Coordinates of C-alpha atoms and ligand atoms in Angstrom, one line a residue:
X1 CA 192.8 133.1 -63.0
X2 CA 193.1 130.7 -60.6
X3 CA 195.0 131.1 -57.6
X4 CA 198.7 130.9 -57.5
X5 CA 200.0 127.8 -56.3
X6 CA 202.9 128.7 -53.9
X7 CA 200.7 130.8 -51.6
X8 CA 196.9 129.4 -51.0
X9 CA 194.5 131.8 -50.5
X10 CA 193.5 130.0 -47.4
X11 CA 197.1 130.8 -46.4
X12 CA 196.4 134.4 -46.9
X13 CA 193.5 134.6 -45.0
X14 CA 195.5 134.0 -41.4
X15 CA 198.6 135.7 -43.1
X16 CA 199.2 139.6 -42.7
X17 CA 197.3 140.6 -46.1
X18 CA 194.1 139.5 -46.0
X19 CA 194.2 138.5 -41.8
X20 CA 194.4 142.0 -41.2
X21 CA 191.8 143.0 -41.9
X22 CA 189.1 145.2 -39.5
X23 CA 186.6 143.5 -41.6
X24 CA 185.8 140.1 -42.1
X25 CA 187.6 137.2 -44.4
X26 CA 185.4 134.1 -45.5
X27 CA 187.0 131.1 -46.1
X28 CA 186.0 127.8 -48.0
X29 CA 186.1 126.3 -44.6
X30 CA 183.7 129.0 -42.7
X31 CA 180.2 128.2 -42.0
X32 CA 179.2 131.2 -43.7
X33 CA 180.7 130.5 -46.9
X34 CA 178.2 129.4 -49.3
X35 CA 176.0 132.2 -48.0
X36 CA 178.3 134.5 -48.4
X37 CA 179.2 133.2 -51.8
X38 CA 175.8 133.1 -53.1
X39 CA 175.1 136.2 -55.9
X40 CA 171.5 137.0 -56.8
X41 CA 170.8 135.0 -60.5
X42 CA 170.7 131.1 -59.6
X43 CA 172.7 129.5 -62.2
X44 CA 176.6 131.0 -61.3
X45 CA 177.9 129.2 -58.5
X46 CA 181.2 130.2 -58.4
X47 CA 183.6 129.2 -55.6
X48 CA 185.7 131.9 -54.4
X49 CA 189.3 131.5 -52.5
X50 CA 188.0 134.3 -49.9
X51 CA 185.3 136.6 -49.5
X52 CA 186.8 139.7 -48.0
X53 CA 183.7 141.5 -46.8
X54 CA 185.6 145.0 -46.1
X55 CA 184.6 147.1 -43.8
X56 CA 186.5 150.6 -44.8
X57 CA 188.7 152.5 -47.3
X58 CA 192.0 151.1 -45.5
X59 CA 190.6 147.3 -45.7
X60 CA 189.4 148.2 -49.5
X61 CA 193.4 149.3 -50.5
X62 CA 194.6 146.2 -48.4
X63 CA 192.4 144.0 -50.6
X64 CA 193.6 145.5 -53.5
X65 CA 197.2 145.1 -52.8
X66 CA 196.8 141.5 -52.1
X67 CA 195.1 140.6 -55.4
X68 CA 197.6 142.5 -57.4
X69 CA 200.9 141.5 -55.7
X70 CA 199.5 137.8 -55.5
X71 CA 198.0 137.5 -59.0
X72 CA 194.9 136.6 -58.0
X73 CA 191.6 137.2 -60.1
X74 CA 189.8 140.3 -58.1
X75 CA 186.0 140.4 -58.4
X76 CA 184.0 143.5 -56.7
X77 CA 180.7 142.9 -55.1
X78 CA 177.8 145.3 -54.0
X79 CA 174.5 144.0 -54.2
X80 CA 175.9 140.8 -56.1
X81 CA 173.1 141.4 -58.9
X82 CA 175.9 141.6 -61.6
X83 CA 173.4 139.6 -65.0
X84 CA 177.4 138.5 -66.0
X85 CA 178.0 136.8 -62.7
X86 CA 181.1 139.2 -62.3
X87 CA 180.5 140.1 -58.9
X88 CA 182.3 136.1 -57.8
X89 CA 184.8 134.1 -58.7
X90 CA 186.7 130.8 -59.4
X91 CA 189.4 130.0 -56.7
X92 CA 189.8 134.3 -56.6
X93 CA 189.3 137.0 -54.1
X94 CA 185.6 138.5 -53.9
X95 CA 186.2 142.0 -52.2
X96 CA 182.4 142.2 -50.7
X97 CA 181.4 145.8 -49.9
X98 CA 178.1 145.0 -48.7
X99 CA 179.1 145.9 -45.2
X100 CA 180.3 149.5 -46.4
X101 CA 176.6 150.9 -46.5
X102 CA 176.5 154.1 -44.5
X103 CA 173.8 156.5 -45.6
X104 CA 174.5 160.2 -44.9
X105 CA 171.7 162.2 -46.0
X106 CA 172.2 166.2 -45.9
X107 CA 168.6 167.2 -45.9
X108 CA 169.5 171.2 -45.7
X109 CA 172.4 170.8 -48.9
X110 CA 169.9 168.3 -50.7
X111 CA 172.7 166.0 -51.1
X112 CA 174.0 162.7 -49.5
X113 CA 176.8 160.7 -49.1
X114 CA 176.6 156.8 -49.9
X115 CA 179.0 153.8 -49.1
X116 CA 178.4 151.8 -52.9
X117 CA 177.6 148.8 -50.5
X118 CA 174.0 150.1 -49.6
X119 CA 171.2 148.4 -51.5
X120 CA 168.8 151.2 -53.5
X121 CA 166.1 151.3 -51.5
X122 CA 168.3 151.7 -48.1
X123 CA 169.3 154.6 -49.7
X124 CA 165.9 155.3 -51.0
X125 CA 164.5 154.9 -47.5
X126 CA 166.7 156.9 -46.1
X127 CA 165.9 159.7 -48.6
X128 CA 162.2 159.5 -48.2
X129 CA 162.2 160.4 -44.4
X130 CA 163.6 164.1 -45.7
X131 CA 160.5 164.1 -49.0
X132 CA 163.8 163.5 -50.6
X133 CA 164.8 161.0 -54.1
X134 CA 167.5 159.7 -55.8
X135 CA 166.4 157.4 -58.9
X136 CA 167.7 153.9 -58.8
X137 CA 166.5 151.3 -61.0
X138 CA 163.2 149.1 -60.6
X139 CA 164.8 146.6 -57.6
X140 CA 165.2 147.6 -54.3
X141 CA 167.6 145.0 -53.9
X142 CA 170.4 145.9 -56.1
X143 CA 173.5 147.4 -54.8
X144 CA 174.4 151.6 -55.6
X145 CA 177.5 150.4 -56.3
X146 CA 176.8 148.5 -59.8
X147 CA 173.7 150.2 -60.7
X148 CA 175.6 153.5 -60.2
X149 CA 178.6 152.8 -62.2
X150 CA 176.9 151.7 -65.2
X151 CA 174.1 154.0 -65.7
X152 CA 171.3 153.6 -63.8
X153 CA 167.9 153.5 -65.9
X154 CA 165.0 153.5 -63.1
X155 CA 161.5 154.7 -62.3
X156 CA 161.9 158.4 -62.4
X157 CA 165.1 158.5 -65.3
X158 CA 162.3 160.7 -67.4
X159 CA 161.8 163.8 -64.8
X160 CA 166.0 163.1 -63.3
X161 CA 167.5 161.5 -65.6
X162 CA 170.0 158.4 -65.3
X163 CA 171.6 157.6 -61.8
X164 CA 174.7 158.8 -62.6
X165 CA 173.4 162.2 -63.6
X166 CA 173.2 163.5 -59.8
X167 CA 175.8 161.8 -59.0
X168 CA 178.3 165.0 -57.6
X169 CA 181.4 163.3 -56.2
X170 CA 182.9 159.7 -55.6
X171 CA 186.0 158.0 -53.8
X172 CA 187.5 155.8 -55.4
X173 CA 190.7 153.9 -54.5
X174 CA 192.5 152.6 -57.6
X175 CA 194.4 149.5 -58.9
X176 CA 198.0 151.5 -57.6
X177 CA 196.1 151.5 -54.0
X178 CA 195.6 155.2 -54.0
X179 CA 192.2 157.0 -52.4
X180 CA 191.2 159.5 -54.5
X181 CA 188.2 162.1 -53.8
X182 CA 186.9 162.8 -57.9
X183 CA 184.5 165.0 -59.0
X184 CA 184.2 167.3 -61.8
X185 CA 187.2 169.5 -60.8
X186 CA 189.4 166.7 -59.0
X187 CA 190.6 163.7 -61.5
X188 CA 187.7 165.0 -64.2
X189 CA 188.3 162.3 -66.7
X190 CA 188.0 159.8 -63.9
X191 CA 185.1 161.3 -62.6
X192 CA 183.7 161.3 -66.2
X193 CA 184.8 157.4 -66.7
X194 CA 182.6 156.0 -63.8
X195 CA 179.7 157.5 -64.8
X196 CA 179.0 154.7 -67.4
X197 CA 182.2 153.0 -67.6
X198 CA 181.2 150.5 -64.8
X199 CA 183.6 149.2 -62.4
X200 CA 186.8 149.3 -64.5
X201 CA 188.6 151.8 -63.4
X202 CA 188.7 151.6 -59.3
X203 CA 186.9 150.3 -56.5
X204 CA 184.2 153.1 -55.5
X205 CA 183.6 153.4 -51.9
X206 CA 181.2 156.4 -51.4
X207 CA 179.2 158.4 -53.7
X208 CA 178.0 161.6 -52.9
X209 CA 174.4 162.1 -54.9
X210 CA 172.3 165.4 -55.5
X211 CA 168.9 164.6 -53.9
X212 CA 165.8 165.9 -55.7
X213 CA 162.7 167.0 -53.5
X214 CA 159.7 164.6 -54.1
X215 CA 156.5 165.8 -51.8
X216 CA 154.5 163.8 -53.3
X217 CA 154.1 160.6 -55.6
X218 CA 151.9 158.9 -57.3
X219 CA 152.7 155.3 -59.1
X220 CA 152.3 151.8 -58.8
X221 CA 150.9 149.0 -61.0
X222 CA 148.5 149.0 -63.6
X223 CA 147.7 145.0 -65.2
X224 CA 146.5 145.7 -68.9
X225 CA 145.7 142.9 -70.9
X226 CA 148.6 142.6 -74.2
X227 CA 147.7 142.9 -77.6
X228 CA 149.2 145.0 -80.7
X229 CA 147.2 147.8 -79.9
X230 CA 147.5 147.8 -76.3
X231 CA 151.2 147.8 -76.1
X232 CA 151.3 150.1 -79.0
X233 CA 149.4 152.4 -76.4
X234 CA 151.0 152.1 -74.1
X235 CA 154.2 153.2 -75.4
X236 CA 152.1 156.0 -77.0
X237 CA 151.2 157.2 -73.9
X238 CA 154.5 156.9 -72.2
X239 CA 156.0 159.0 -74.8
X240 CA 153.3 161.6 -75.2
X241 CA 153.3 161.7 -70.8
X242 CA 154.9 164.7 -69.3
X243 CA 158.6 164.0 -68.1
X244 CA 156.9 163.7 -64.4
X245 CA 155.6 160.5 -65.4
X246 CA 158.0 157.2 -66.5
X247 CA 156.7 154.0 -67.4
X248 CA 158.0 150.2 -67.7
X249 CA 155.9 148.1 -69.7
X250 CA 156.3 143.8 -68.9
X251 CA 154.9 141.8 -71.5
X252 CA 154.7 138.9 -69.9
X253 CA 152.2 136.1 -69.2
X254 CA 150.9 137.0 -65.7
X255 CA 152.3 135.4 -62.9
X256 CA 150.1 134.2 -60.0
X257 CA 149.5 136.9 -58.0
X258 CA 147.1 137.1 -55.5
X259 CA 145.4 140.9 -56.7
X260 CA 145.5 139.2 -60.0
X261 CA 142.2 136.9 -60.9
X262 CA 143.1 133.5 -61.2
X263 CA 141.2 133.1 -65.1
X264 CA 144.1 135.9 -66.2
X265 CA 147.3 134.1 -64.6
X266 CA 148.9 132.6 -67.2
X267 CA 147.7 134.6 -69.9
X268 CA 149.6 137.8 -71.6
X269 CA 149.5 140.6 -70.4
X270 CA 151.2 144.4 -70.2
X271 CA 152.3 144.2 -66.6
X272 CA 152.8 147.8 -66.0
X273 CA 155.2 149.9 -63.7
X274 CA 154.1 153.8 -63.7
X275 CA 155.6 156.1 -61.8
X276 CA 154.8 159.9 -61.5
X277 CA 156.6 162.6 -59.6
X278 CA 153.5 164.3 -58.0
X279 CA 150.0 164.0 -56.1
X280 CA 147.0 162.2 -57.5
X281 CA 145.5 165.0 -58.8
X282 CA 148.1 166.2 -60.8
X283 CA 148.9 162.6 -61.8
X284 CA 145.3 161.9 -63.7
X285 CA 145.9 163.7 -66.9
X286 CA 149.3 161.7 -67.6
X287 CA 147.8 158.0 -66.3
X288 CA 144.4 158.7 -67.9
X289 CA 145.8 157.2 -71.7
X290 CA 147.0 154.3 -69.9
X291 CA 144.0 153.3 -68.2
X292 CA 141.9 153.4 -71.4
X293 CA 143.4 151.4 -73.4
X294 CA 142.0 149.0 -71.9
X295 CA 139.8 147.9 -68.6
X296 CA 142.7 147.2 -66.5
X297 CA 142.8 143.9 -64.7
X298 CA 144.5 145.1 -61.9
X299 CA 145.2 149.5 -60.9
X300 CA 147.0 149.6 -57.9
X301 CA 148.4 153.0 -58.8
X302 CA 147.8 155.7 -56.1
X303 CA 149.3 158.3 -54.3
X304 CA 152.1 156.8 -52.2
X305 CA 155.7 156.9 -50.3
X306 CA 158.1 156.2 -53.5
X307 CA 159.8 153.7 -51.4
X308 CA 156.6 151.2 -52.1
X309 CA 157.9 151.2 -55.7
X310 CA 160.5 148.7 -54.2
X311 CA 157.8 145.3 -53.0
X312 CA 159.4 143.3 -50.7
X313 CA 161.7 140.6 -52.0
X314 CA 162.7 136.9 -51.2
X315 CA 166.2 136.7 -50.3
X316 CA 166.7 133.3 -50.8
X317 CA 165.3 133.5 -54.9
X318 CA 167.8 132.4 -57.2
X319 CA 165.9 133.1 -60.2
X320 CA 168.2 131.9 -63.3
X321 CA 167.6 133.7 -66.4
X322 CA 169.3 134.7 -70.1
X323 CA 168.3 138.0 -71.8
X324 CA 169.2 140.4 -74.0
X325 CA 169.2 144.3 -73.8
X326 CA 168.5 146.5 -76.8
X327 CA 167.7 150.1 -77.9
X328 CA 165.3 150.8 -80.6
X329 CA 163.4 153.8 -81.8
X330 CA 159.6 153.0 -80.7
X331 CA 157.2 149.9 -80.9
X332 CA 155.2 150.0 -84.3
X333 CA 152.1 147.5 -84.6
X334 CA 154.0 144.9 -86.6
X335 CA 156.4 144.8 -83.8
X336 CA 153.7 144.8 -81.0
X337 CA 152.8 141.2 -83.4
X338 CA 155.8 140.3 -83.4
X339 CA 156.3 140.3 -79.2
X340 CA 152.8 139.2 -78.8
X341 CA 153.8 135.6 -80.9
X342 CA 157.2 135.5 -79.5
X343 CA 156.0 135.3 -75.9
X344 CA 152.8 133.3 -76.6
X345 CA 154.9 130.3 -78.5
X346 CA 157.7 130.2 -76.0
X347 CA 156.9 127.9 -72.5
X348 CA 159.4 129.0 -70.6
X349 CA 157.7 129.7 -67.1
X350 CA 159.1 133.1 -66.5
X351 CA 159.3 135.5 -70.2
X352 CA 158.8 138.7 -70.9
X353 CA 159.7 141.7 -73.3
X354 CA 160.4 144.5 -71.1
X355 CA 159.5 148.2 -72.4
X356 CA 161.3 151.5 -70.9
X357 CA 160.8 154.6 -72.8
X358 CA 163.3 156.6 -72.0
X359 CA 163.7 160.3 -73.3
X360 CA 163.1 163.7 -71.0
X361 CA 166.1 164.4 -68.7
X362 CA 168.4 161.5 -70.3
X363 CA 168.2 163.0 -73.5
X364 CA 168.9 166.2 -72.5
X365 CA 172.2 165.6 -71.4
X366 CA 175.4 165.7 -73.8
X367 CA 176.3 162.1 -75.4
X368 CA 180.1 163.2 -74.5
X369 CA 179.1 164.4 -70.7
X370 CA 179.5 160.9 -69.4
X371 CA 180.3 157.4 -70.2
X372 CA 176.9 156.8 -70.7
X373 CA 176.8 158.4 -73.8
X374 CA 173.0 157.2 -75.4
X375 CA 171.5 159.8 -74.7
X376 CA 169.1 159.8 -77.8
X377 CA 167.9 156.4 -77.8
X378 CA 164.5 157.0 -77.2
X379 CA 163.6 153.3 -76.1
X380 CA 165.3 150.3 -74.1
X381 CA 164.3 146.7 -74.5
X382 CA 164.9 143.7 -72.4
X383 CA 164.1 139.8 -73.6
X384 CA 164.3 137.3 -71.0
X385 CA 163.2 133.7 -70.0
X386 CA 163.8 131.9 -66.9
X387 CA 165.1 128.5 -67.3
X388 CA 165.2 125.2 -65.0
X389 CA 168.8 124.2 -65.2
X390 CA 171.4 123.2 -67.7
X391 CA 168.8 120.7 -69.1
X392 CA 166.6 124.2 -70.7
X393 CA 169.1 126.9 -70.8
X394 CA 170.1 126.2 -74.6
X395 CA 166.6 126.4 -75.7
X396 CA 165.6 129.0 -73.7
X397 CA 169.3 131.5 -74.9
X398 CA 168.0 130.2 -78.5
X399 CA 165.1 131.8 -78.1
X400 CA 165.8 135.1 -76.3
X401 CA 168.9 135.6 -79.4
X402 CA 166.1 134.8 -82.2
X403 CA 163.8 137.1 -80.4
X404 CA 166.1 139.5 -79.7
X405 CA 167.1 139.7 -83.2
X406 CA 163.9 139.6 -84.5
X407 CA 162.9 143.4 -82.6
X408 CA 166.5 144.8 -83.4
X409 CA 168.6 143.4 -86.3
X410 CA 171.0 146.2 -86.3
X411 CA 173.5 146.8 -83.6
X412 CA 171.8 149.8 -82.4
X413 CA 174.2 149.8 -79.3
X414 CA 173.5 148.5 -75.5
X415 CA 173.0 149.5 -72.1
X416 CA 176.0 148.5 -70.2
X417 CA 173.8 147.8 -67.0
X418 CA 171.8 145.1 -68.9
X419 CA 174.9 143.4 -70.5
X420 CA 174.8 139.3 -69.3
X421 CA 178.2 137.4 -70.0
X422 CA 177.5 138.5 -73.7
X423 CA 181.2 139.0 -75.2
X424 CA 183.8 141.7 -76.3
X425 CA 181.6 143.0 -79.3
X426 CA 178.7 143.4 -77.3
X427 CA 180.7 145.6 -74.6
X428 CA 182.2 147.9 -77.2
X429 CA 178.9 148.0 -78.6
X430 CA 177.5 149.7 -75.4
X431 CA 180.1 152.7 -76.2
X432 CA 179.8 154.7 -79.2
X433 CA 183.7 154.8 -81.0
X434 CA 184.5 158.8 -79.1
X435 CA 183.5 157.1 -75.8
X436 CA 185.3 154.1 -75.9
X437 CA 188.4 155.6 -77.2
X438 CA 188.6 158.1 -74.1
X439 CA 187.4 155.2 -71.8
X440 CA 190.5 153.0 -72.8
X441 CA 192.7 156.3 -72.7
X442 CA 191.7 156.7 -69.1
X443 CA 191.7 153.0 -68.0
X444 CA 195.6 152.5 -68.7
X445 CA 196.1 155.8 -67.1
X446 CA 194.1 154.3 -63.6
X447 CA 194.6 150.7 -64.4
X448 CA 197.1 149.9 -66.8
X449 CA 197.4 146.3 -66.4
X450 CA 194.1 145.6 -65.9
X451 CA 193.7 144.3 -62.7
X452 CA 189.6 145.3 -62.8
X453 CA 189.0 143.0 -65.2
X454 CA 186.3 141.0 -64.1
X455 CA 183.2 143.2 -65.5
X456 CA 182.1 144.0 -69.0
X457 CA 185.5 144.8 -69.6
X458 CA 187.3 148.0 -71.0
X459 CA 190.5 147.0 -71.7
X460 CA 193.9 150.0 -71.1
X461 CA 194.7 151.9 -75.0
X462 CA 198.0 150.3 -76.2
X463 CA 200.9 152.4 -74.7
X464 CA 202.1 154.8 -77.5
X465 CA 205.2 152.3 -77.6
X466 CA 203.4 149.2 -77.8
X467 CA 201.5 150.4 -80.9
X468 CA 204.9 151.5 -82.9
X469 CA 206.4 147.6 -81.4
X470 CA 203.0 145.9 -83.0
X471 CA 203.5 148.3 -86.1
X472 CA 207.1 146.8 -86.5
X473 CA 206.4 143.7 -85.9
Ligands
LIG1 C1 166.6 142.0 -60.8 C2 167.4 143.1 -61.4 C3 166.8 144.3 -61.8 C4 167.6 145.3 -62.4 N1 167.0 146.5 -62.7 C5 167.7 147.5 -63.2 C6 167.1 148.7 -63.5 O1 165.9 148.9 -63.3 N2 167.9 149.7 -64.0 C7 169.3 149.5 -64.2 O2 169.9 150.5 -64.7 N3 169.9 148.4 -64.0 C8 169.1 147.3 -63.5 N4 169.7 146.1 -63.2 C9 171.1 145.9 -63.6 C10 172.0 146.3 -62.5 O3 172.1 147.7 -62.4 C11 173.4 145.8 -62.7 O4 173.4 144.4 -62.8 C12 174.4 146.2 -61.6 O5 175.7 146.0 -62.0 C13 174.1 145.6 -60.3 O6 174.8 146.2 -59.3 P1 175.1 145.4 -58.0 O7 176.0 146.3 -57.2 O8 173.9 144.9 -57.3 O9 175.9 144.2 -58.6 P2 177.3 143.5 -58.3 O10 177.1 142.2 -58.9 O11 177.7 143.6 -56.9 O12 178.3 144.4 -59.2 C14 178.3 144.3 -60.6 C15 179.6 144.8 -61.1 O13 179.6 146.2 -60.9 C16 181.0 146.6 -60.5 N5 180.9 147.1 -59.2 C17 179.9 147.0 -58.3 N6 180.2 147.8 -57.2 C18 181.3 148.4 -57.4 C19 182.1 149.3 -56.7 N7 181.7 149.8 -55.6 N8 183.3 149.8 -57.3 C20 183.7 149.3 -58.5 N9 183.0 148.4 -59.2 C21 181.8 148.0 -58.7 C22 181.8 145.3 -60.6 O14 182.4 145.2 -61.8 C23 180.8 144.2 -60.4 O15 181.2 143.0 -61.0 C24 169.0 145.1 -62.6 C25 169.6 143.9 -62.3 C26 168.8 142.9 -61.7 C27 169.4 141.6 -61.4

């Protein structure tokens, strides 16, 4: 929505809603706008009325109130990584919590407290100093906030499951402007609805996480080169690993990095993330399968901080890319073909089939627990290319959707995390029918006229009323 006409939003900015705020409004005139604007992918380059980087709860309700009263679209930033582009705007207010990103780490209750602004590997930093973990996802960069609320599918998901499952407490204020503290005893159905439901039903300002003790690690890279049987192995030996160990698989042609010999950049390869909770020794056993599939062209797995996981990253890159996300039930050898021909006939300078076997604590977990509620899906799948501009981006969407098909024809559900700008079948999709029916329930309890809209939407259940009205009509 665009905004209202009788008020400008660069009238609200010096007014008493958005002027008052301890926190900081950016304007289309500021100097710091198109920075402040700018979300990770390249490619959505949205221009927002303000940018009302908040700066506590009472600034987070005052945001609220002003999008709601004024009609104006609301979009909810934390680490701006959303793959939709939902975390800006056109001509609305971007409530940017980026500046909310306390860490409180309890090292004697195991436990911390989080403002849903922090990036995962402040938090993971922070953790680390105490031989402490909470699993994220595989980018440092990406805000607790998003990765949180949808799921959170990382590193360690085999040995502590998703994100959300040590996730003990959150506070969330709501579209009616209310703080509420919700955990399983406190607003229970609320507290079930974030953990999967993404940002639907609130803004989330803290989180309060279980910690799990990590002494030691062991992970890193290992470079194979790809063919049927190697990838085929390599899921083997991600599935047949002990729970200690996870593993994300790149197929992908390899890019030109400098541990990398030059003769292999280019060419396709299993660009491989391992990660096992443990020292060295204990670690062999589970990396040995992996390591002979094949002579590796690059092992830079060792015992390290877990923090290292997270490389350092360029904060300027805009990479702009499509992709799709997809569950299946394991990688046989004519489907190892299959992604071998897909990413050798495409050009597109950046592709890749990403492979997470998942499994181990996930699983172990009751579908009806949370809102993530695949608990069984024993494999996740990303396709993606990056493209150029508008001059390649049909091309390269073609061929992610014929690729994507190709590995999973059915509708085998989604991971809500992964969604792009994908449509309403896809979202429902990423919610079995008991899940999204309760989810729906709950939204038009919390947000009943859907002012958290912007996001892979859940939209509120019909009112008991309205159903008999569109009976009748
Ligand atoms: C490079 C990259 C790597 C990724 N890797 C992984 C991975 O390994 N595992 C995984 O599970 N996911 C991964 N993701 C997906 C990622 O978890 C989602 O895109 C997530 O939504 C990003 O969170 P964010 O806070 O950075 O994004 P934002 O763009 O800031 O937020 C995304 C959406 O989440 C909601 N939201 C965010 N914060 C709040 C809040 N505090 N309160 C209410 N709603 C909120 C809003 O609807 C918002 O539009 C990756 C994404 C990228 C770009």
């Amino acid at each position: 929505m665009e905004a209202p006409s009788n008020t400008t939003l660069a009238e609200l900015t010096s007014s008493d809603a958005l002027g008052g705020l301890t926190g900081r409004v950016i304007a289309p005139n500021d100097a710091a706008y198109d920075q402040a604007r700018a979300v990770y992918y390249g490619g959505i380059d949205k221009r927002p009325g303000a940018i009302a980087r908040v700066a506590n709860v009472a600034d987070v309700q005052r945001v609220i109130a002003t999008a709601r009263d004024g009609g104006y679209e609301l979009a909810v930033r934390s680490g701006g990584h959303s793959i939709a582009g939902h975390s800006t705007t056109n001509g609305g207010i971007v409530l940017d919590l980026r500046a909310m990103s306390k860490v409180e780490i309890d090292p004697t209750d195991r436990s911390a407290w989080v403002e849903t602004g922090a990036t995962a590997l402040a938090v993971t930093e922070a953790a680390g100093k105490h031989g402490l973990v909470v699993g994220f996802g595989d980018s440092g960069s990406v805000g607790v906030g998003g990765i949180t609320l949808g799921g959170g599918i990382g590193f360690l998901v085999r040995k502590f499951g998703l994100t959300i499952d040590s996730v003990l407490a959150a506070e969330v204020v709501t579209a009616d402007g209310r703080r509420l503290r919700i955990d399983a005893e406190h607003h229970p159905d609320l507290f079930w609805a974030i953990r999967g439901g993404g940002g639907n039903f609130g803004v989330v300002t803290r989180l309060r996480f279980r910690l799990h003790e990590l002494p030691q690690f062991t992970g890193g890279i290992l470079v194979l080169p790809a063919t049927p049987e190697t990838i085929t192995g390599f899921v083997a030996a991600a599935t047949n690993a002990p729970e200690e160990l996870s593993a994300i698989g790149n197929i992908m042609p390899a890019p030109p990095l400098p541990f990398l010999p030059s003769e292999m950049h280019g060419k396709l390869v299993i660009f491989g993330m391992l990660a096992f909770v443990g020292g060295h020794r204990s670690a062999e056993p589970a990396l040995a399968p992996f390591r002979s599939l094949a002579a590796p062209i690059a092992d830079l797995v060792k015992a390290m901080p877990y923090a290292e996981m997270y490389p350092p990253e360029d904060p300027n890159a805009r990479p702009a890319a499509v992709g799709r996300t997809l569950f299946v039930d394991g990688i046989d050898q004519p489907l190892a073909e299959t992604i071998v021909d897909y990413l050798s006939t495409s050009d597109a300078a950046v592709r890749v089939a990403q492979l997470r076997v998942l499994g181990g604590a996930v699983a172990r977990v009751a579908p009806g627990a949370t809102a993530y509620a695949h608990r069984s899906k024993p494999m996740l799948v990303n396709v993606a290319a990056f493209y150029n501009g508008p001059e390649d981006r049909a091309v390269r969407a073609a061929w992610v959707a014929q690729f994507a098909r190709t590995v999973q024809p059915d509708d085998a559900g989604a991971y809500v995390g992964f969604l792009g700008d994908e449509g309403a079948a896809r979202v429902r999709s990423a919610y079995p029918d008991a899940t999204w029916h309760r989810l729906t329930r709950i939204k038009s309890t919390y947000d009943p006229t859907n002012l958290f809209r912007l996001n892979q939407n859940i939209p509120p259940a019909p009112l008991d009323g309205d159903r008999a009205q569109s009976r009748d009509a």
